[in-house]
Short mmCIF file of C-alpha atoms and ligand atoms in Angstrom, two decimals:
data_model
loop_
_atom_site.label_atom_id
_atom_site.label_comp_id
_atom_site.label_asym_id
_atom_site.label_seq_id
_atom_site.Cartn_x
_atom_site.Cartn_y
_atom_site.Cartn_z
CA MET X 14 -0.07 -0.05 -0.17
CA PRO X 15 1.42 3.36 -0.83
CA GLU X 16 2.82 5.62 1.95
CA GLY X 17 0.34 8.19 2.94
CA SER X 18 -2.80 5.45 2.35
CA ARG X 19 -1.68 3.34 5.73
CA PHE X 20 -3.58 4.62 8.58
CA GLU X 21 -2.62 2.65 11.65
CA ILE X 22 -4.20 2.62 14.69
CA VAL X 23 -1.97 3.62 17.54
CA SER X 24 -3.63 3.29 20.74
CA ARG X 25 -6.94 2.31 21.63
CA GLU X 26 -9.19 3.00 24.62
CA ASP X 27 -12.78 2.22 25.77
CA PHE X 28 -14.45 4.10 28.02
CA SER X 29 -17.55 2.05 28.41
CA ASP X 30 -19.40 -1.08 26.97
CA ALA X 31 -20.38 0.92 23.62
CA THR X 32 -18.03 3.96 23.35
CA PHE X 33 -14.34 3.49 22.48
CA LEU X 34 -11.54 5.77 21.31
CA LEU X 35 -9.04 5.17 18.72
CA GLU X 36 -6.08 7.26 17.79
CA ILE X 37 -4.80 6.74 14.19
CA ARG X 38 -1.52 8.20 12.73
CA HIS X 39 -2.16 10.67 10.09
CA PRO X 40 0.50 13.14 9.79
CA MET X 41 -0.96 15.07 7.15
CA MET X 42 -4.64 15.13 8.68
CA ALA X 43 -3.22 16.16 12.30
CA ARG X 44 -1.41 19.20 10.54
CA ALA X 45 -4.49 20.12 8.29
CA ALA X 46 -7.07 19.57 11.24
CA ARG X 47 -9.23 22.43 12.74
CA PRO X 48 -11.66 22.35 15.64
CA GLY X 49 -15.40 21.54 14.45
CA GLN X 50 -13.82 19.28 11.49
CA PHE X 51 -14.79 15.62 10.65
CA VAL X 52 -13.29 12.78 8.56
CA ILE X 53 -14.97 10.22 6.81
CA VAL X 54 -13.86 6.44 7.42
CA MET X 55 -13.78 3.36 5.84
CA SER X 56 -12.33 0.75 8.07
CA HIS X 57 -12.38 -1.99 5.65
CA GLU X 58 -12.17 -2.24 2.12
CA HIS X 59 -16.20 -3.49 1.70
CA GLY X 60 -16.89 -1.35 4.78
CA GLU X 61 -19.49 1.72 5.08
CA ARG X 62 -18.16 5.07 5.09
CA ILE X 63 -19.09 6.82 8.00
CA PRO X 64 -18.45 10.16 9.30
CA LEU X 65 -16.70 11.04 12.49
CA THR X 66 -15.69 14.19 14.49
CA LEU X 67 -11.68 14.97 14.69
CA ALA X 68 -11.90 14.30 18.97
CA ASP X 69 -8.57 15.67 18.86
CA PHE X 70 -5.71 16.02 16.73
CA ASP X 71 -1.82 16.01 17.84
CA ARG X 72 0.40 17.64 15.47
CA ALA X 73 3.71 16.62 17.48
CA ARG X 74 2.91 12.95 17.22
CA GLY X 75 1.32 13.21 13.79
CA THR X 76 -1.80 11.65 14.93
CA ILE X 77 -5.82 12.15 15.25
CA THR X 78 -8.28 10.77 17.49
CA LEU X 79 -11.84 9.62 17.20
CA VAL X 80 -14.24 8.48 19.72
CA ILE X 81 -17.02 6.17 18.49
CA GLN X 82 -20.00 5.06 20.20
CA ALA X 83 -21.01 1.88 18.50
CA VAL X 84 -24.81 2.17 17.80
CA GLY X 85 -25.28 -0.05 14.30
CA LYS X 86 -23.36 -2.45 12.04
CA THR X 87 -20.49 -0.39 11.11
CA THR X 88 -19.62 0.92 14.47
CA ARG X 89 -20.02 -2.41 16.19
CA GLU X 90 -18.14 -4.20 13.63
CA MET X 91 -15.34 -1.37 14.21
CA GLN X 92 -15.67 -2.06 18.05
CA GLN X 93 -14.94 -5.34 17.36
CA GLY X 94 -12.55 -5.42 14.73
CA CYS X 95 -10.24 -2.52 15.48
CA ARG X 96 -7.16 -3.29 17.29
CA VAL X 97 -3.85 -1.41 18.34
CA GLY X 98 -1.37 -2.41 15.04
CA ASP X 99 -4.33 -2.98 12.65
CA TYR X 100 -4.84 -0.26 9.59
CA LEU X 101 -8.21 1.69 8.63
CA TYR X 102 -8.74 1.33 5.02
CA GLY X 103 -9.60 4.95 4.12
CA VAL X 104 -9.47 7.99 6.32
CA VAL X 105 -11.05 11.43 4.12
CA GLY X 106 -10.99 14.78 5.67
CA PRO X 107 -10.47 16.76 7.14
CA MET X 108 -13.87 17.80 6.12
CA GLY X 109 -16.38 20.44 7.10
CA VAL X 110 -16.22 24.39 7.81
CA PRO X 111 -13.97 25.04 10.86
CA SER X 112 -15.37 26.27 13.60
CA HIS X 113 -15.43 29.83 14.48
CA VAL X 114 -13.09 30.18 17.57
CA ALA X 115 -11.49 34.07 16.72
CA GLY X 116 -12.47 37.16 18.60
CA VAL X 117 -14.65 35.19 21.26
CA ARG X 118 -13.91 36.55 24.52
CA LYS X 119 -16.25 34.33 26.90
CA ALA X 120 -17.46 30.93 25.92
CA ALA X 121 -19.25 27.91 27.10
CA VAL X 122 -18.59 24.63 25.46
CA VAL X 123 -21.10 22.08 26.15
CA GLY X 124 -20.89 18.56 25.77
CA GLY X 125 -23.33 15.59 26.11
CA GLY X 126 -23.00 12.16 26.43
CA LEU X 127 -20.65 11.26 23.06
CA GLY X 128 -20.86 15.04 22.18
CA VAL X 129 -18.02 15.54 24.91
CA ALA X 130 -15.44 14.38 22.56
CA PRO X 131 -15.89 16.55 19.85
CA ILE X 132 -16.44 19.57 21.61
CA TYR X 133 -12.93 19.35 23.17
CA PRO X 134 -11.01 20.65 20.11
CA GLN X 135 -13.39 23.63 20.53
CA ALA X 136 -12.71 24.26 23.96
CA ARG X 137 -8.73 24.14 23.38
CA GLY X 138 -9.20 26.21 20.12
CA LEU X 139 -10.91 28.70 22.07
CA LYS X 140 -8.72 29.04 25.15
CA GLU X 141 -5.62 29.02 22.55
CA GLN X 142 -7.05 32.29 21.02
CA GLY X 143 -7.58 33.65 24.77
CA ALA X 144 -10.96 33.34 25.46
CA TYR X 145 -12.39 32.30 28.88
CA VAL X 146 -13.61 28.98 28.74
CA VAL X 147 -16.46 27.26 30.82
CA GLY X 148 -16.74 23.72 30.08
CA ILE X 149 -20.05 22.18 30.98
CA LEU X 150 -19.98 18.34 30.55
CA GLY X 151 -23.23 16.02 30.66
CA PHE X 152 -23.16 12.34 31.57
CA ARG X 153 -26.15 9.89 32.71
CA ASN X 154 -23.74 8.85 35.62
CA ARG X 155 -20.39 9.00 37.23
CA ASP X 156 -19.07 5.98 35.54
CA LEU X 157 -19.80 7.47 32.10
CA ILE X 158 -17.18 10.39 32.80
CA PHE X 159 -14.25 10.35 30.46
CA TRP X 160 -11.64 13.27 29.53
CA GLU X 161 -12.28 15.34 32.97
CA ASP X 162 -8.41 16.07 33.10
CA LYS X 163 -8.26 17.03 29.52
CA PHE X 164 -11.01 19.53 29.80
CA ARG X 165 -9.83 20.89 33.42
CA ALA X 166 -6.27 21.65 31.37
CA CYS X 167 -7.93 23.85 28.92
CA CYS X 168 -11.14 25.40 30.47
CA ASP X 169 -11.20 28.40 33.31
CA GLU X 170 -14.29 26.54 34.75
CA LEU X 171 -15.67 22.96 34.54
CA ILE X 172 -19.05 21.96 35.40
CA ILE X 173 -19.94 18.34 35.36
CA CYS X 174 -23.76 17.54 35.35
CA THR X 175 -25.17 14.14 35.85
CA ASP X 176 -28.76 12.72 35.37
CA ASP X 177 -28.54 10.93 38.70
CA GLY X 178 -26.29 13.06 40.75
CA SER X 179 -23.56 10.55 41.22
CA ALA X 180 -21.18 13.49 40.11
CA GLY X 181 -21.21 17.42 39.65
CA ILE X 182 -24.42 18.94 39.80
CA LYS X 183 -27.40 16.59 39.21
CA GLY X 184 -29.23 17.48 36.64
CA LEU X 185 -29.06 18.46 32.52
CA VAL X 186 -26.45 20.42 30.98
CA THR X 187 -29.23 23.18 30.54
CA GLU X 188 -29.29 23.38 34.16
CA GLY X 189 -25.25 24.22 33.63
CA ILE X 190 -26.01 26.66 31.24
CA ARG X 191 -28.64 28.33 33.33
CA ARG X 192 -25.92 28.86 36.17
CA THR X 193 -23.14 29.83 33.73
CA MET X 194 -25.45 32.83 32.23
CA GLU X 195 -26.21 34.01 36.00
CA VAL X 196 -22.58 34.04 36.90
CA HIS X 197 -21.34 35.46 33.47
CA PRO X 198 -23.94 37.68 31.71
CA ASP X 199 -21.50 38.92 29.34
CA LEU X 200 -21.05 35.25 27.66
CA ASP X 201 -20.54 35.94 23.96
CA GLN X 202 -20.98 32.20 22.51
CA VAL X 203 -22.17 29.02 23.47
CA VAL X 204 -20.94 25.90 21.52
CA ALA X 205 -23.31 22.71 22.20
CA ILE X 206 -22.70 19.21 20.69
CA GLY X 207 -24.79 16.17 21.55
CA PRO X 208 -28.36 14.25 20.89
CA PRO X 209 -30.52 16.94 18.61
CA VAL X 210 -32.86 16.95 21.33
CA MET X 211 -29.98 18.27 23.99
CA MET X 212 -29.08 20.68 21.23
CA LYS X 213 -32.09 22.24 20.58
CA ALA X 214 -32.60 22.70 24.41
CA CYS X 215 -29.23 24.34 24.67
CA ALA X 216 -30.53 26.63 21.88
CA GLU X 217 -33.74 27.26 23.59
CA ALA X 218 -31.77 27.96 26.95
CA THR X 219 -29.87 30.91 25.41
CA ARG X 220 -32.59 32.17 23.00
CA PRO X 221 -33.97 34.63 25.28
CA ALA X 222 -30.73 36.21 26.45
CA LYS X 223 -29.63 36.19 22.54
CA ILE X 224 -26.55 34.32 23.22
CA LYS X 225 -24.98 33.13 20.30
CA THR X 226 -25.17 29.38 20.14
CA ILE X 227 -23.50 26.97 17.62
CA VAL X 228 -24.61 23.42 17.34
CA SER X 229 -22.96 20.62 15.35
CA LEU X 230 -25.53 18.74 12.75
CA ASN X 231 -25.27 15.18 12.55
CA PRO X 232 -27.25 14.03 9.47
CA VAL X 233 -26.99 10.82 7.63
CA MET X 234 -24.17 11.74 5.23
CA VAL X 235 -22.95 9.75 2.22
CA ASP X 236 -20.47 11.43 -0.07
CA GLY X 237 -19.59 14.22 2.58
CA THR X 238 -18.96 16.65 -0.90
CA GLY X 239 -22.12 18.42 -1.35
CA MET X 240 -23.27 16.43 -4.05
CA CYS X 241 -25.71 13.59 -2.88
CA GLY X 242 -28.17 16.02 -0.71
CA GLY X 243 -28.18 13.10 1.72
CA CYS X 244 -27.14 15.72 4.82
CA ARG X 245 -29.79 18.37 3.96
CA VAL X 246 -30.76 20.49 6.72
CA THR X 247 -32.67 23.27 7.16
CA ILE X 248 -31.50 26.51 8.66
CA GLY X 249 -33.53 29.62 9.06
CA GLN X 250 -35.66 28.19 6.21
CA LYS X 251 -32.99 27.81 3.64
CA VAL X 252 -31.97 24.54 2.80
CA LYS X 253 -27.83 23.74 3.45
CA PHE X 254 -25.83 20.81 3.26
CA ALA X 255 -24.23 19.90 6.55
CA CYS X 256 -20.89 18.45 5.18
CA VAL X 257 -19.62 21.15 3.28
CA ASP X 258 -21.96 24.30 4.83
CA GLY X 259 -21.58 22.83 8.38
CA PRO X 260 -21.50 20.91 10.59
CA ASP X 261 -21.60 23.80 12.78
CA PHE X 262 -24.84 26.19 12.47
CA ASP X 263 -26.62 28.82 14.54
CA GLY X 264 -28.54 26.47 16.83
CA HIS X 265 -31.31 29.39 16.99
CA GLU X 266 -32.21 28.80 13.28
CA VAL X 267 -32.01 25.17 13.05
CA ASP X 268 -35.17 23.33 12.11
CA PHE X 269 -34.54 20.33 14.63
CA GLU X 270 -37.77 18.66 13.68
CA ASP X 271 -36.90 18.41 10.22
CA LEU X 272 -33.41 16.95 11.23
CA GLN X 273 -35.08 14.44 13.68
CA VAL X 274 -37.30 13.33 10.81
CA ARG X 275 -34.66 12.75 8.49
CA LEU X 276 -32.74 10.91 10.98
CA ARG X 277 -35.58 8.36 11.47
CA ARG X 278 -35.71 7.83 7.80
CA TYR X 279 -33.58 5.00 7.40
CA VAL X 280 -34.31 3.30 10.74
CA GLU X 281 -35.51 -0.01 9.11
CA ASP X 282 -32.79 -0.50 6.63
CA GLU X 283 -30.28 -0.01 9.56
CA LYS X 284 -32.06 -2.37 11.96
CA ALA X 285 -32.10 -4.79 8.79
CA ALA X 286 -28.30 -4.31 8.39
CA LEU X 287 -27.25 -4.80 11.92
CA GLU X 288 -29.30 -7.98 12.03
CA ARG X 289 -27.52 -9.39 8.83
CA TRP X 290 -24.45 -8.45 10.38
CA GLN X 291 -25.03 -10.04 13.68
CA GLY X 292 -26.42 -13.54 11.99
CA GLN X 293 -23.01 -13.23 10.06
CA CYS X 294 -20.87 -13.39 13.15
CA ARG X 295 -23.28 -15.93 14.55
CA MET X 296 -22.22 -18.06 11.68
CA ASP X 297 -18.80 -17.19 11.71
CA HIS X 298 -18.55 -18.36 15.32
CA HIS X 299 -20.46 -21.22 15.00
CA PRO X 300 -18.43 -24.32 15.96
CA ASN X 301 -19.64 -26.37 12.62
C1 FAD Z 17 -20.52 15.08 11.11
C2 FAD Z 17 -20.90 14.06 11.92
C3 FAD Z 17 -19.81 13.84 12.84
C4 FAD Z 17 -20.22 12.59 13.22
N1 FAD Z 17 -19.47 12.35 14.39
C5 FAD Z 17 -19.28 11.28 15.06
C6 FAD Z 17 -18.08 10.58 16.39
O1 FAD Z 17 -17.52 11.44 16.31
N2 FAD Z 17 -18.53 9.57 16.92
C7 FAD Z 17 -19.53 8.66 16.72
O2 FAD Z 17 -20.02 7.81 17.50
N3 FAD Z 17 -20.50 9.24 15.59
C8 FAD Z 17 -20.35 10.18 15.35
N4 FAD Z 17 -21.18 10.46 13.87
C9 FAD Z 17 -22.45 9.68 14.09
C10 FAD Z 17 -22.12 8.26 12.81
O3 FAD Z 17 -21.52 8.69 11.77
C11 FAD Z 17 -22.99 7.12 12.92
O4 FAD Z 17 -22.92 6.65 14.50
C12 FAD Z 17 -22.75 5.90 12.15
O5 FAD Z 17 -22.49 6.40 11.04
C13 FAD Z 17 -23.52 4.93 12.47
O6 FAD Z 17 -23.25 4.01 11.39
P1 FAD Z 17 -23.73 2.29 11.92
O7 FAD Z 17 -23.42 1.38 10.73
O8 FAD Z 17 -22.96 1.67 12.87
O9 FAD Z 17 -25.09 2.33 12.30
P2 FAD Z 17 -26.67 2.54 11.68
O10 FAD Z 17 -27.54 1.45 12.30
O11 FAD Z 17 -26.07 2.37 10.37
O12 FAD Z 17 -27.08 4.02 12.08
C14 FAD Z 17 -27.30 4.37 13.40
C15 FAD Z 17 -27.63 5.82 13.45
O13 FAD Z 17 -26.42 6.76 13.08
C16 FAD Z 17 -26.72 7.46 12.03
N5 FAD Z 17 -26.30 7.16 11.03
C17 FAD Z 17 -26.00 6.04 10.30
N6 FAD Z 17 -25.52 6.00 9.08
C18 FAD Z 17 -24.94 7.28 8.80
C19 FAD Z 17 -24.29 8.31 8.02
N7 FAD Z 17 -23.86 7.63 6.74
N8 FAD Z 17 -23.92 9.40 8.59
C20 FAD Z 17 -23.99 10.10 9.66
N9 FAD Z 17 -25.12 9.30 10.55
C21 FAD Z 17 -25.48 8.33 10.04
C22 FAD Z 17 -28.27 7.64 11.91
O14 FAD Z 17 -28.73 8.65 13.08
C23 FAD Z 17 -28.44 6.25 12.75
O15 FAD Z 17 -29.81 5.90 12.77
C24 FAD Z 17 -21.21 11.43 13.08
C25 FAD Z 17 -22.07 11.98 12.38
C26 FAD Z 17 -21.88 13.06 11.50
C27 FAD Z 17 -22.84 13.60 10.30
S1 FES Z 18 -23.03 14.02 2.36
FE1 FES Z 18 -24.08 14.48 0.34
S2 FES Z 18 -24.31 16.36 0.19
FE2 FES Z 18 -23.70 15.90 2.28
#
């Protein structure tokens, strides 16, 4: 395989039964990457192309980091098959418009569940630009917390929220936003990444105070080049393509209902693909 097309997995960490981290050697991508961008990955020659956000990049080590939640066929296949020393078949990117970090004076970066990983480059990027950064991270419970130290290193304040109160404050990230807005009425930007329902709630929390709120949208993507129309989203009643116009958009302008409807469109096909793959796995492991 030619140099530059071997994407070695140099480390792996499992955060929970469903969430795992892969660090991949890719010096060119690490040099080019900016906060808010994503890559399209094919784990093997016959694999599906899936978009994954750059959760970190280290120019000195020449690596990029992906944090993946095993939800369906491809991500479960990666969870089962990707080991240190293996190679990913394809990694295309960096894609998408980099996040706007310049000129922001005081920001809250809000990550919910898996959204905690992709919000990290934004927290670090804002800090490097001289902003005062409040990190607000939401998890279901204390066992699911990851990267607390990484965030402490680049945030001026860190608020952990858990649904059950087992760590930090009991409540959703919107409670963290409410407290931050009270203490910092001069907040000039909120960035929120997580499930659509969470991003919508964050946008509603800041709307009355008119604080600019950026969300990172995750519609189904196919080509990632603006050609197929798969990732169409409605922003301020205009059609945009998340792969080339986003994935960051103004949360106060996003039509979240439209996004949710489009995300549900392929549920039956996704279920069938997972069942086929699980059936195949069972046959492969059958003693006869
Ligand atoms: C810009 C962007 C960044 C993303 N970053 C991350 C990340 O950092 N970590 C992570 O775990 N996930 C991320 N995702 C979601 C990830 O791409 C999907 O979870 C993955 O494609 C699911 O594939 P699957 O075969 O395992 O599951 P499937 O059963 O095929 O799908 C499960 C769900 O994942 C979503 N999905 C499926 N196919 C796609 C696709 N081609 N493009 C986008 N979403 C899809 C749909 O909501 C679907 O209902 C991102 C999505 C986008 C658009
Ligand atoms: S993924 Fe095809 S247009 Fe965005």
